[in-house]
Coordinates of C-alpha atoms and ligand atoms in Angstrom, one line a residue:
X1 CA -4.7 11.4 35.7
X2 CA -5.5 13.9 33.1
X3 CA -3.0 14.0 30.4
X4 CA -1.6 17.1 28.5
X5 CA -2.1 16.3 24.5
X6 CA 1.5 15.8 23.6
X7 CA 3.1 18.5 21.0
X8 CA 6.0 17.6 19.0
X9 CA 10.1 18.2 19.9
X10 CA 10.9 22.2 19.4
X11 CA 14.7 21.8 19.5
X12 CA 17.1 19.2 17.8
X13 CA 18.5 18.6 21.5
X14 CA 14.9 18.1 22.8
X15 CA 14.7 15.9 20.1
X16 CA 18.0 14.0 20.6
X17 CA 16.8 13.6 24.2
X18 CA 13.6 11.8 23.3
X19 CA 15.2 9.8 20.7
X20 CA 18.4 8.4 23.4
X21 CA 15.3 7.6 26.1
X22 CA 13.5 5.7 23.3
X23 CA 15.7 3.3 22.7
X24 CA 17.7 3.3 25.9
X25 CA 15.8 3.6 28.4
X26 CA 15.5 6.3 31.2
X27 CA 18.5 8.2 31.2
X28 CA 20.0 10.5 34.1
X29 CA 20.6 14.1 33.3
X30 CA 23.9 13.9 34.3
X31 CA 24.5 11.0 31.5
X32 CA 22.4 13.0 29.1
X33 CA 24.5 16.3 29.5
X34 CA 28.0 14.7 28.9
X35 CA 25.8 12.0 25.5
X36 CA 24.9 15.6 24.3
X37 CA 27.5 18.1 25.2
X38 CA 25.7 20.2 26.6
X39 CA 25.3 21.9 30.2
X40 CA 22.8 20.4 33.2
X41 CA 21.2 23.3 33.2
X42 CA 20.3 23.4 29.4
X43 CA 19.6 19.3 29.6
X44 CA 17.1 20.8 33.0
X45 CA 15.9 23.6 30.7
X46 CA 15.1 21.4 27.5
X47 CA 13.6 18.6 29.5
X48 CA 11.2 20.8 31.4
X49 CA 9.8 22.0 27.9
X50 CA 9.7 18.8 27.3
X51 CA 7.4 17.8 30.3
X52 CA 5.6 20.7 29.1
X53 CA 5.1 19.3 25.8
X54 CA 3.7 15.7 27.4
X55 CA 6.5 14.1 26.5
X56 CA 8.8 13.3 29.0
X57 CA 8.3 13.2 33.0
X58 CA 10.8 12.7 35.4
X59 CA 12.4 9.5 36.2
X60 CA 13.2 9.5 39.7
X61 CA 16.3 9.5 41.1
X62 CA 19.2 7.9 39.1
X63 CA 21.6 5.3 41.0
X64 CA 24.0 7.5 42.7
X65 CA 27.9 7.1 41.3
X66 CA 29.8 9.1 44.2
X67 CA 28.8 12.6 43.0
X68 CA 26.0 15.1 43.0
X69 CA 23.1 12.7 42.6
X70 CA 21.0 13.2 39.3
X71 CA 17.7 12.9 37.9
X72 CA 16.4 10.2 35.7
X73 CA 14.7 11.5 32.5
X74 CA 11.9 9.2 31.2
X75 CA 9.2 9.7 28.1
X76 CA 5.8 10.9 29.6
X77 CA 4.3 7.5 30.7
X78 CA 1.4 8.3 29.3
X79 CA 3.0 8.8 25.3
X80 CA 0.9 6.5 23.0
X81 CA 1.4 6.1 19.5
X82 CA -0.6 4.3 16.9
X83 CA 0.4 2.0 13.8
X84 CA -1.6 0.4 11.6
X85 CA -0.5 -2.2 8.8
X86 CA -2.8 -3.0 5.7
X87 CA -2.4 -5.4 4.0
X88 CA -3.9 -7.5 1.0
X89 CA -6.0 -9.2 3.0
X90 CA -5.3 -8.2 6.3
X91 CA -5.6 -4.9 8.7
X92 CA -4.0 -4.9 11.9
X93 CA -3.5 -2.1 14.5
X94 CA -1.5 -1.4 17.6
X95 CA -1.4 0.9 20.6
X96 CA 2.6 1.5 21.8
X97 CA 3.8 3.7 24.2
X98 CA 6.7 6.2 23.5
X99 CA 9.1 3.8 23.6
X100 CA 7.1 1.7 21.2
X101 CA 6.3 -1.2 23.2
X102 CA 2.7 -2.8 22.1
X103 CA 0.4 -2.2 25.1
X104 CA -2.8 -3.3 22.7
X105 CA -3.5 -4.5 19.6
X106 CA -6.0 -5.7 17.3
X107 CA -7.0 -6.9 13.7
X108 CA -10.0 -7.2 11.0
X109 CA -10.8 -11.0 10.1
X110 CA -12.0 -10.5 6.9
X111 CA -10.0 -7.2 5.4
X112 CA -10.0 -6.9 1.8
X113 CA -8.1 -3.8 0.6
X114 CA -10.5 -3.6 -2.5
X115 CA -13.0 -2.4 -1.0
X116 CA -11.6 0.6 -1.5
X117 CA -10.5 3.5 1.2
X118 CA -13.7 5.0 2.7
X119 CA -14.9 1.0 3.5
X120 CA -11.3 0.1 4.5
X121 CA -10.2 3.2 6.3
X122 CA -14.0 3.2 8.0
X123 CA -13.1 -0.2 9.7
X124 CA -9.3 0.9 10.7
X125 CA -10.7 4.0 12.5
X126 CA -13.5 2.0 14.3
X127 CA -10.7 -0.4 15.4
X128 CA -8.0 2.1 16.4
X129 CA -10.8 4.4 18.3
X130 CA -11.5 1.3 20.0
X131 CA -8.2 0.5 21.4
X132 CA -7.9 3.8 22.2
X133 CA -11.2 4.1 24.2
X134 CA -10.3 0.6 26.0
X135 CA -6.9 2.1 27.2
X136 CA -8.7 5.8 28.5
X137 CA -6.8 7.1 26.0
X138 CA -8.0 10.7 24.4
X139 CA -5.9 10.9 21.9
X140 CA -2.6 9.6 20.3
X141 CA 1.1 11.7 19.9
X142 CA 0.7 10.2 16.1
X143 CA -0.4 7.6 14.0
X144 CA 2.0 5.5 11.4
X145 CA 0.0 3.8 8.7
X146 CA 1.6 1.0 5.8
X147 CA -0.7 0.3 3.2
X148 CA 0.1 -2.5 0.3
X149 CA 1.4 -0.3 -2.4
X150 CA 3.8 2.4 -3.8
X151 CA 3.1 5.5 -2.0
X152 CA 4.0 9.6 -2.4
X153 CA 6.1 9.9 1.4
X154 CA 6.1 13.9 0.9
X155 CA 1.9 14.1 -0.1
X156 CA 0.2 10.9 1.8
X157 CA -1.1 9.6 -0.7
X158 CA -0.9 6.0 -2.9
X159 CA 0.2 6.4 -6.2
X160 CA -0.7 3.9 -8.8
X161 CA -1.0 1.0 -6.4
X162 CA -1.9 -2.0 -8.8
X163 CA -3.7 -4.6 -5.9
X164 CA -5.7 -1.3 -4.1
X165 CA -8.1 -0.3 -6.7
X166 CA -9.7 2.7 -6.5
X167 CA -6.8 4.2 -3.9
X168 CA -4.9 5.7 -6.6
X169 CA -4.0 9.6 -5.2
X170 CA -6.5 9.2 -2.2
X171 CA -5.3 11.2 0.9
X172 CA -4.8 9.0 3.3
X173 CA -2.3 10.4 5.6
X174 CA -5.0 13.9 5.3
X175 CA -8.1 11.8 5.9
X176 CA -6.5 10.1 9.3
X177 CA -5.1 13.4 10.2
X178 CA -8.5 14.8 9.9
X179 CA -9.7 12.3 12.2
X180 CA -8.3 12.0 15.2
X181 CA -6.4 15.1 15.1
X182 CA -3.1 14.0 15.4
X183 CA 0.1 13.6 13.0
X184 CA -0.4 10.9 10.5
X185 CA 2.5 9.6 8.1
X186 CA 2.1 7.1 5.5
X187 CA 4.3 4.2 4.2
X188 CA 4.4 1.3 1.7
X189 CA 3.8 -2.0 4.0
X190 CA 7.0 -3.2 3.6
X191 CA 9.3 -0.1 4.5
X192 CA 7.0 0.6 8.0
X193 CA 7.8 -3.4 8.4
X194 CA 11.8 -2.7 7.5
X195 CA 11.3 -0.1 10.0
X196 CA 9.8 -2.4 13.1
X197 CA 12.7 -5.1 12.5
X198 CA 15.3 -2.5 12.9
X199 CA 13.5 -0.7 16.1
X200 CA 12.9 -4.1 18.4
X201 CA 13.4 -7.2 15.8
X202 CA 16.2 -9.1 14.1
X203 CA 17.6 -6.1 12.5
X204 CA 18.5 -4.0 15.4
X205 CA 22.3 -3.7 14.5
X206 CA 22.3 -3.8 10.8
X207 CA 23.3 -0.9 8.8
X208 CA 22.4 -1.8 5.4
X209 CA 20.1 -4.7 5.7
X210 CA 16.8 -5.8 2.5
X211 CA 13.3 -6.8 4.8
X212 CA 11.9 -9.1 2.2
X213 CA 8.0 -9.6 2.4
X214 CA 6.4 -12.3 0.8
X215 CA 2.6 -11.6 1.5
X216 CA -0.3 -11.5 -1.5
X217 CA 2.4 -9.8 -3.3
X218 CA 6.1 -9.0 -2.7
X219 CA 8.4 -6.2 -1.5
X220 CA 11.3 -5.1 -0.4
X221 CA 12.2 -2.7 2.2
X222 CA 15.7 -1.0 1.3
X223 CA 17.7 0.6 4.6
X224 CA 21.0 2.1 3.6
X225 CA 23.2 3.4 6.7
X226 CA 20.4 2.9 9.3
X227 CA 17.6 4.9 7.2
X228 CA 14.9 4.0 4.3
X229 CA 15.7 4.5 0.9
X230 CA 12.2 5.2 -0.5
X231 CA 14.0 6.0 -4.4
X232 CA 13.0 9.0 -6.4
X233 CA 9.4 8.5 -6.7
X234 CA 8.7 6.2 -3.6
X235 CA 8.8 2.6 -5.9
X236 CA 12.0 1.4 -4.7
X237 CA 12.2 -1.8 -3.7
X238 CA 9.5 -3.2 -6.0
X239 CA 11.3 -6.6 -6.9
X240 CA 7.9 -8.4 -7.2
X241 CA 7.6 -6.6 -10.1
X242 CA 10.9 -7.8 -11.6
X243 CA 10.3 -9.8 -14.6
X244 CA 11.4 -13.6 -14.7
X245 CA 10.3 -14.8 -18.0
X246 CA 8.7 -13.0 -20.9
X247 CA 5.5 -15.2 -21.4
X248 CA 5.1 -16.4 -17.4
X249 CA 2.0 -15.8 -15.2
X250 CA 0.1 -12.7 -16.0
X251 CA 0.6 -10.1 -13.0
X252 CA -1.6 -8.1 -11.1
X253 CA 0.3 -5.1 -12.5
X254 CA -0.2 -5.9 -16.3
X255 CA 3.0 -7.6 -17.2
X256 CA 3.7 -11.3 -17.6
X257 CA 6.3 -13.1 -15.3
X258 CA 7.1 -10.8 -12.8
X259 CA 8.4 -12.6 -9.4
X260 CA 4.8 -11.8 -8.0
X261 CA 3.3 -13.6 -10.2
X262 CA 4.9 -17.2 -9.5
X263 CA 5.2 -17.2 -6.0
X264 CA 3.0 -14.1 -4.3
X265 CA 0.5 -15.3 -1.8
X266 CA -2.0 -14.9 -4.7
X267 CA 0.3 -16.8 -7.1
X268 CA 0.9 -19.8 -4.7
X269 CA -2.7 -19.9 -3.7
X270 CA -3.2 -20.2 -7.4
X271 CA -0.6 -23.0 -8.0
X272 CA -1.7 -25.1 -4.8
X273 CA -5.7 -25.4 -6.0
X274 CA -4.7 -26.5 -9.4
X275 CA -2.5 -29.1 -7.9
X276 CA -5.7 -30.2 -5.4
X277 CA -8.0 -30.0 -8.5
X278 CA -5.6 -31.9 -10.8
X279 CA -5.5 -34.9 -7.9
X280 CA -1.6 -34.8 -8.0
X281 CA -2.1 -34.0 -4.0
X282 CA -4.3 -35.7 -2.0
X283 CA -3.6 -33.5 1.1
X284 CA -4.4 -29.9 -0.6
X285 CA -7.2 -31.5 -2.4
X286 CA -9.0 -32.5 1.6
X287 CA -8.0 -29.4 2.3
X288 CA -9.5 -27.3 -0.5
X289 CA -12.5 -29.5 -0.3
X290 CA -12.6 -28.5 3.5
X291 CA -12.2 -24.7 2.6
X292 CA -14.2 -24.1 -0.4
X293 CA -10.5 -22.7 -1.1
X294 CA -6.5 -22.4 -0.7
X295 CA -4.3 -19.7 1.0
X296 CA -1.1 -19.6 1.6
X297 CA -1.4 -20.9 5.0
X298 CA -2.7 -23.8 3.4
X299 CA 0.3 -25.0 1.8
X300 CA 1.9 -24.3 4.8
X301 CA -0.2 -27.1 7.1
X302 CA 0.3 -29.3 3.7
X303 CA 3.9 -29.3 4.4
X304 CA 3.0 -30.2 8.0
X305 CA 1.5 -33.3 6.8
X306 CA 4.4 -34.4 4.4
X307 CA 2.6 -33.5 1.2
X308 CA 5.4 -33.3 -1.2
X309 CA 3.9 -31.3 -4.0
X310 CA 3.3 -28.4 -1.6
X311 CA 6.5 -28.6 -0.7
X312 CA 8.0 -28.4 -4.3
X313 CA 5.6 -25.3 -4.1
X314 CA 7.7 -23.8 -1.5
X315 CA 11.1 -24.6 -2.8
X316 CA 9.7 -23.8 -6.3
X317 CA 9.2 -20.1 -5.0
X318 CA 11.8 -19.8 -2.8
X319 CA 14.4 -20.8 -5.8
X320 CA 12.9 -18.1 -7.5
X321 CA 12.7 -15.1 -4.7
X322 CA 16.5 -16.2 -4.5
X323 CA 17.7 -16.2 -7.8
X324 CA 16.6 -12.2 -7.9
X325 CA 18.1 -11.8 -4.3
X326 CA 21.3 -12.9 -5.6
X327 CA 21.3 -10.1 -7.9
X328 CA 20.3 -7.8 -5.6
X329 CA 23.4 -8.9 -3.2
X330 CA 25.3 -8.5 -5.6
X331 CA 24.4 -4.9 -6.6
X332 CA 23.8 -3.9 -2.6
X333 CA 26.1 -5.5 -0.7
X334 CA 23.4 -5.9 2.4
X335 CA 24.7 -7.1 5.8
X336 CA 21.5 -8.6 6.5
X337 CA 18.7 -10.0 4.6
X338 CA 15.1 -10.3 6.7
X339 CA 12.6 -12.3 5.4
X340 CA 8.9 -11.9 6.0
X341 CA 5.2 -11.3 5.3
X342 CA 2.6 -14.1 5.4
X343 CA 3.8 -16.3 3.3
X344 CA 6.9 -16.4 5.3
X345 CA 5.1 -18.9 7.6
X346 CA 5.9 -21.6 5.2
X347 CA 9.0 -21.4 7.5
X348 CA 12.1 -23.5 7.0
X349 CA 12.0 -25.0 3.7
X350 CA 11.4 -22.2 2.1
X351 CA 14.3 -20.4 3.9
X352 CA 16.4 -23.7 3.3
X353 CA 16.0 -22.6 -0.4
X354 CA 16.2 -18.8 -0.4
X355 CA 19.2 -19.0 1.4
X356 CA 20.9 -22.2 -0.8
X357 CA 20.1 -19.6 -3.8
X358 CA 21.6 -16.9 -2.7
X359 CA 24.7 -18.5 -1.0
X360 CA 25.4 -20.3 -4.5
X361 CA 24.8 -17.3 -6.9
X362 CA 26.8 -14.6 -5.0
X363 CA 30.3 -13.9 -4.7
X364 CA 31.7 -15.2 -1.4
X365 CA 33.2 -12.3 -0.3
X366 CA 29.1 -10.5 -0.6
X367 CA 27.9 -13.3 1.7
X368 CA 30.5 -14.3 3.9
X369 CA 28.7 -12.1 7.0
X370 CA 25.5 -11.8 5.5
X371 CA 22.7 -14.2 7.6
X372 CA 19.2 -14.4 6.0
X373 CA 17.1 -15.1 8.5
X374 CA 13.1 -15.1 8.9
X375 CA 11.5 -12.0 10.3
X376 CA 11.2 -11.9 14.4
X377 CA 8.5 -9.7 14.9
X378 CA 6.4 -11.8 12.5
X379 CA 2.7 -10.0 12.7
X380 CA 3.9 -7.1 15.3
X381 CA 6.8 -5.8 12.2
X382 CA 4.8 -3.6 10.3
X383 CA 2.5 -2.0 13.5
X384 CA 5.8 -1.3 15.3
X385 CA 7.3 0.1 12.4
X386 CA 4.4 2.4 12.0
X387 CA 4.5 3.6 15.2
X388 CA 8.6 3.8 15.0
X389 CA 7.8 6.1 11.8
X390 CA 5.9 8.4 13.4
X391 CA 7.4 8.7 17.0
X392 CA 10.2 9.7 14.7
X393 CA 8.5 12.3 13.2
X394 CA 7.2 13.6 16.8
X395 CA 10.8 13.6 18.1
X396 CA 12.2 15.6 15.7
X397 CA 12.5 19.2 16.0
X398 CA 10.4 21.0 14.1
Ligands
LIG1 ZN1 4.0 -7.4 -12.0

């Protein structure tokens, strides 16, 4: 069937209509008149604009309760958005439909955000226009896009991103825009990941809640009453950056001893080869020797095998991202902590340790409801929460 290019919601009860359906379900008319307070015949009006628009159809008929029977209203079944997650050393991207559910997704091996933006953005926009060609699909209600750095929400650009060289100011959000000719927003990583654990993940019914991510670097996405808190200038959140010691490791940013610097994915990568070079572990040295040389993920098979000095790693860096979550608990009272990103796969013993931290420096009465748990959505987080970034933007009015 030909498909209508979707437009964007014209009305704030067009775009409360879309927004119940999302995450709800199909909804009858009836339901939706008395949820909105509103008449039928406004909730008939609106939604047939709506159908106009592309973005809802009609449901079929709701299960009758006794009385007039009613229509379901459903999100036009052929609504796809698009999200796309950079990272360090990783790209992934997803196809959703309007209620954000992946239908496709895909993902570069060997992405390196240095490359800069015209090689890295190249490879994203082959990949997404393949998913979209594979699906029939012409072209997408909007595109959500996280990259690995502080970014300017209101412009689209990075700003000052110190592991993306050469993406300082670059318009990003414009260039995709551009592109496929469709509404583009852009995010740091770590908020667009907040964002998918709160849509379909672990975070569903927090209010205030931190998403952690412990990738190359690390972040932390800040939600305050159910919405991002992106701080004045789009930084917040940036507790790799947070300095531990005045002479530790030197950082990517320029400093000495920020958290980042011990225990990023970079930092731990670091730690684990001079350990395998130094012979203190047999396991990491096989493994580097395997390898030509050590990730992450490394350490994390290490533990696997029992190697105890990768697990000292683990706990090493996991006493540490605690000690400056305490602080944080302390000064934000969250009622849920999310931890993820790739170095979250070392799993359990490093959670064992965050949490032991965190439960031992706060006050009681700050963590007496507060779980910290690992992430749910794991790879999916930050290509849902792209897509949940945008469908927002394409539900609201105006
Ligand atoms: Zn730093």
């Amino acid at each position: 069937m030909a498909h209508v290019l979707s437009g964007r919601a014209e009305t704030p009860t067009q775009s409360r209509i879309l927004t119940y359906v999302r995450d709800e379900g199909p909804l009858s008319r009836m339901d939706l008149a008395s949820r909105l307070n509103v008449s039928r015949t406004t909730v008939a009006a609106e939604v047939g604009r709506l159908v106009e628009l592309g973005l809802a159809e009609d449901g079929g008929p709701a299960a009758s309760r006794g009385g007039r029977r009613s229509t379901l209203v459903d999100l036009d079944a052929g609504l796809r958005f698009v999200g796309i997650e950079l990272g360090a050393t990783s790209m992934r991207v997803a196809m959703t439909d309007g209620r954000l559910g992946v239908l496709a997704r895909a993902a570069a091996p060997e992405a390196d955000i240095r490359r800069g933006p015209e090689s890295v953005l190249g490879e994203a926009i082959a990949l997404v226009r393949k998913l979209l060609a594979d699906h029939g699909v012409e072209r997408p209600a909007g595109i959500g896009i996280g990259v690995p750095g502080p970014v300017d929400f209101q412009s689209g650009v990075p700003v000052s991103p110190p592991i993306m060289p050469g993406w300082d100011g670059y318009p990003v959000r414009d260039a995709l825009s551009r592109e496929f000719g469709t509404p583009v927003l852009l995010d740091n990583d770590v908020n667009v990941m907040a964002l998918g654990e709160q849509h379909n993940g672990v975070a569903r019914s927090a209010s205030d809640f931190l998403f952690v991510k412990i990738g190359t670097g690390i972040g932390c996405g800040i939600v305050v009453q159910r919405h991002l808190y992106r701080g004045a200038d789009g930084c917040a959140g940036d507790i790799g950056h947070i300095r531990l010691e005045q002479d530790g490791p030197l950082c990517a940013c320029g400093n000495q001893g920020c958290l980042e610097a011990f225990f990023g994915g970079a930092a731990l990568a670091r730690d684990a080869t001079t350990a395998a070079r130094s012979g203190r572990s047999g396991v990491l040295a096989q493994l580097l020797e395997q390898r030509g040389a050590l990730t992450a993920a490394d350490v994390g098979s290490a533990i696997g095998q029992g190697d105890a000095v990768a697990l000292q790693l683990a706990r090493d860096g996991g006493r540490r991202v605690g000690s400056v979550l305490a602080n944080l608990v302390s000064f934000f009272n969250p009622d849920l902590i999310v931890i993820g990103g790739g170095v979250a796969g070392l799993g359990h013993s490093l959670l064992a340790e965050i949490r032991s931290v965190i439960y031992r420096q706060s006050l009681p009465l700050a963590t007496g409801n507060m779980p910290v748990v690992l992430s749910e959505l794991g790879g999916d987080a930050g290509v849902i929460g792209a897509a949940r970034l945008i469908s927002d933007a394409v539900y609201a009015a105006g």
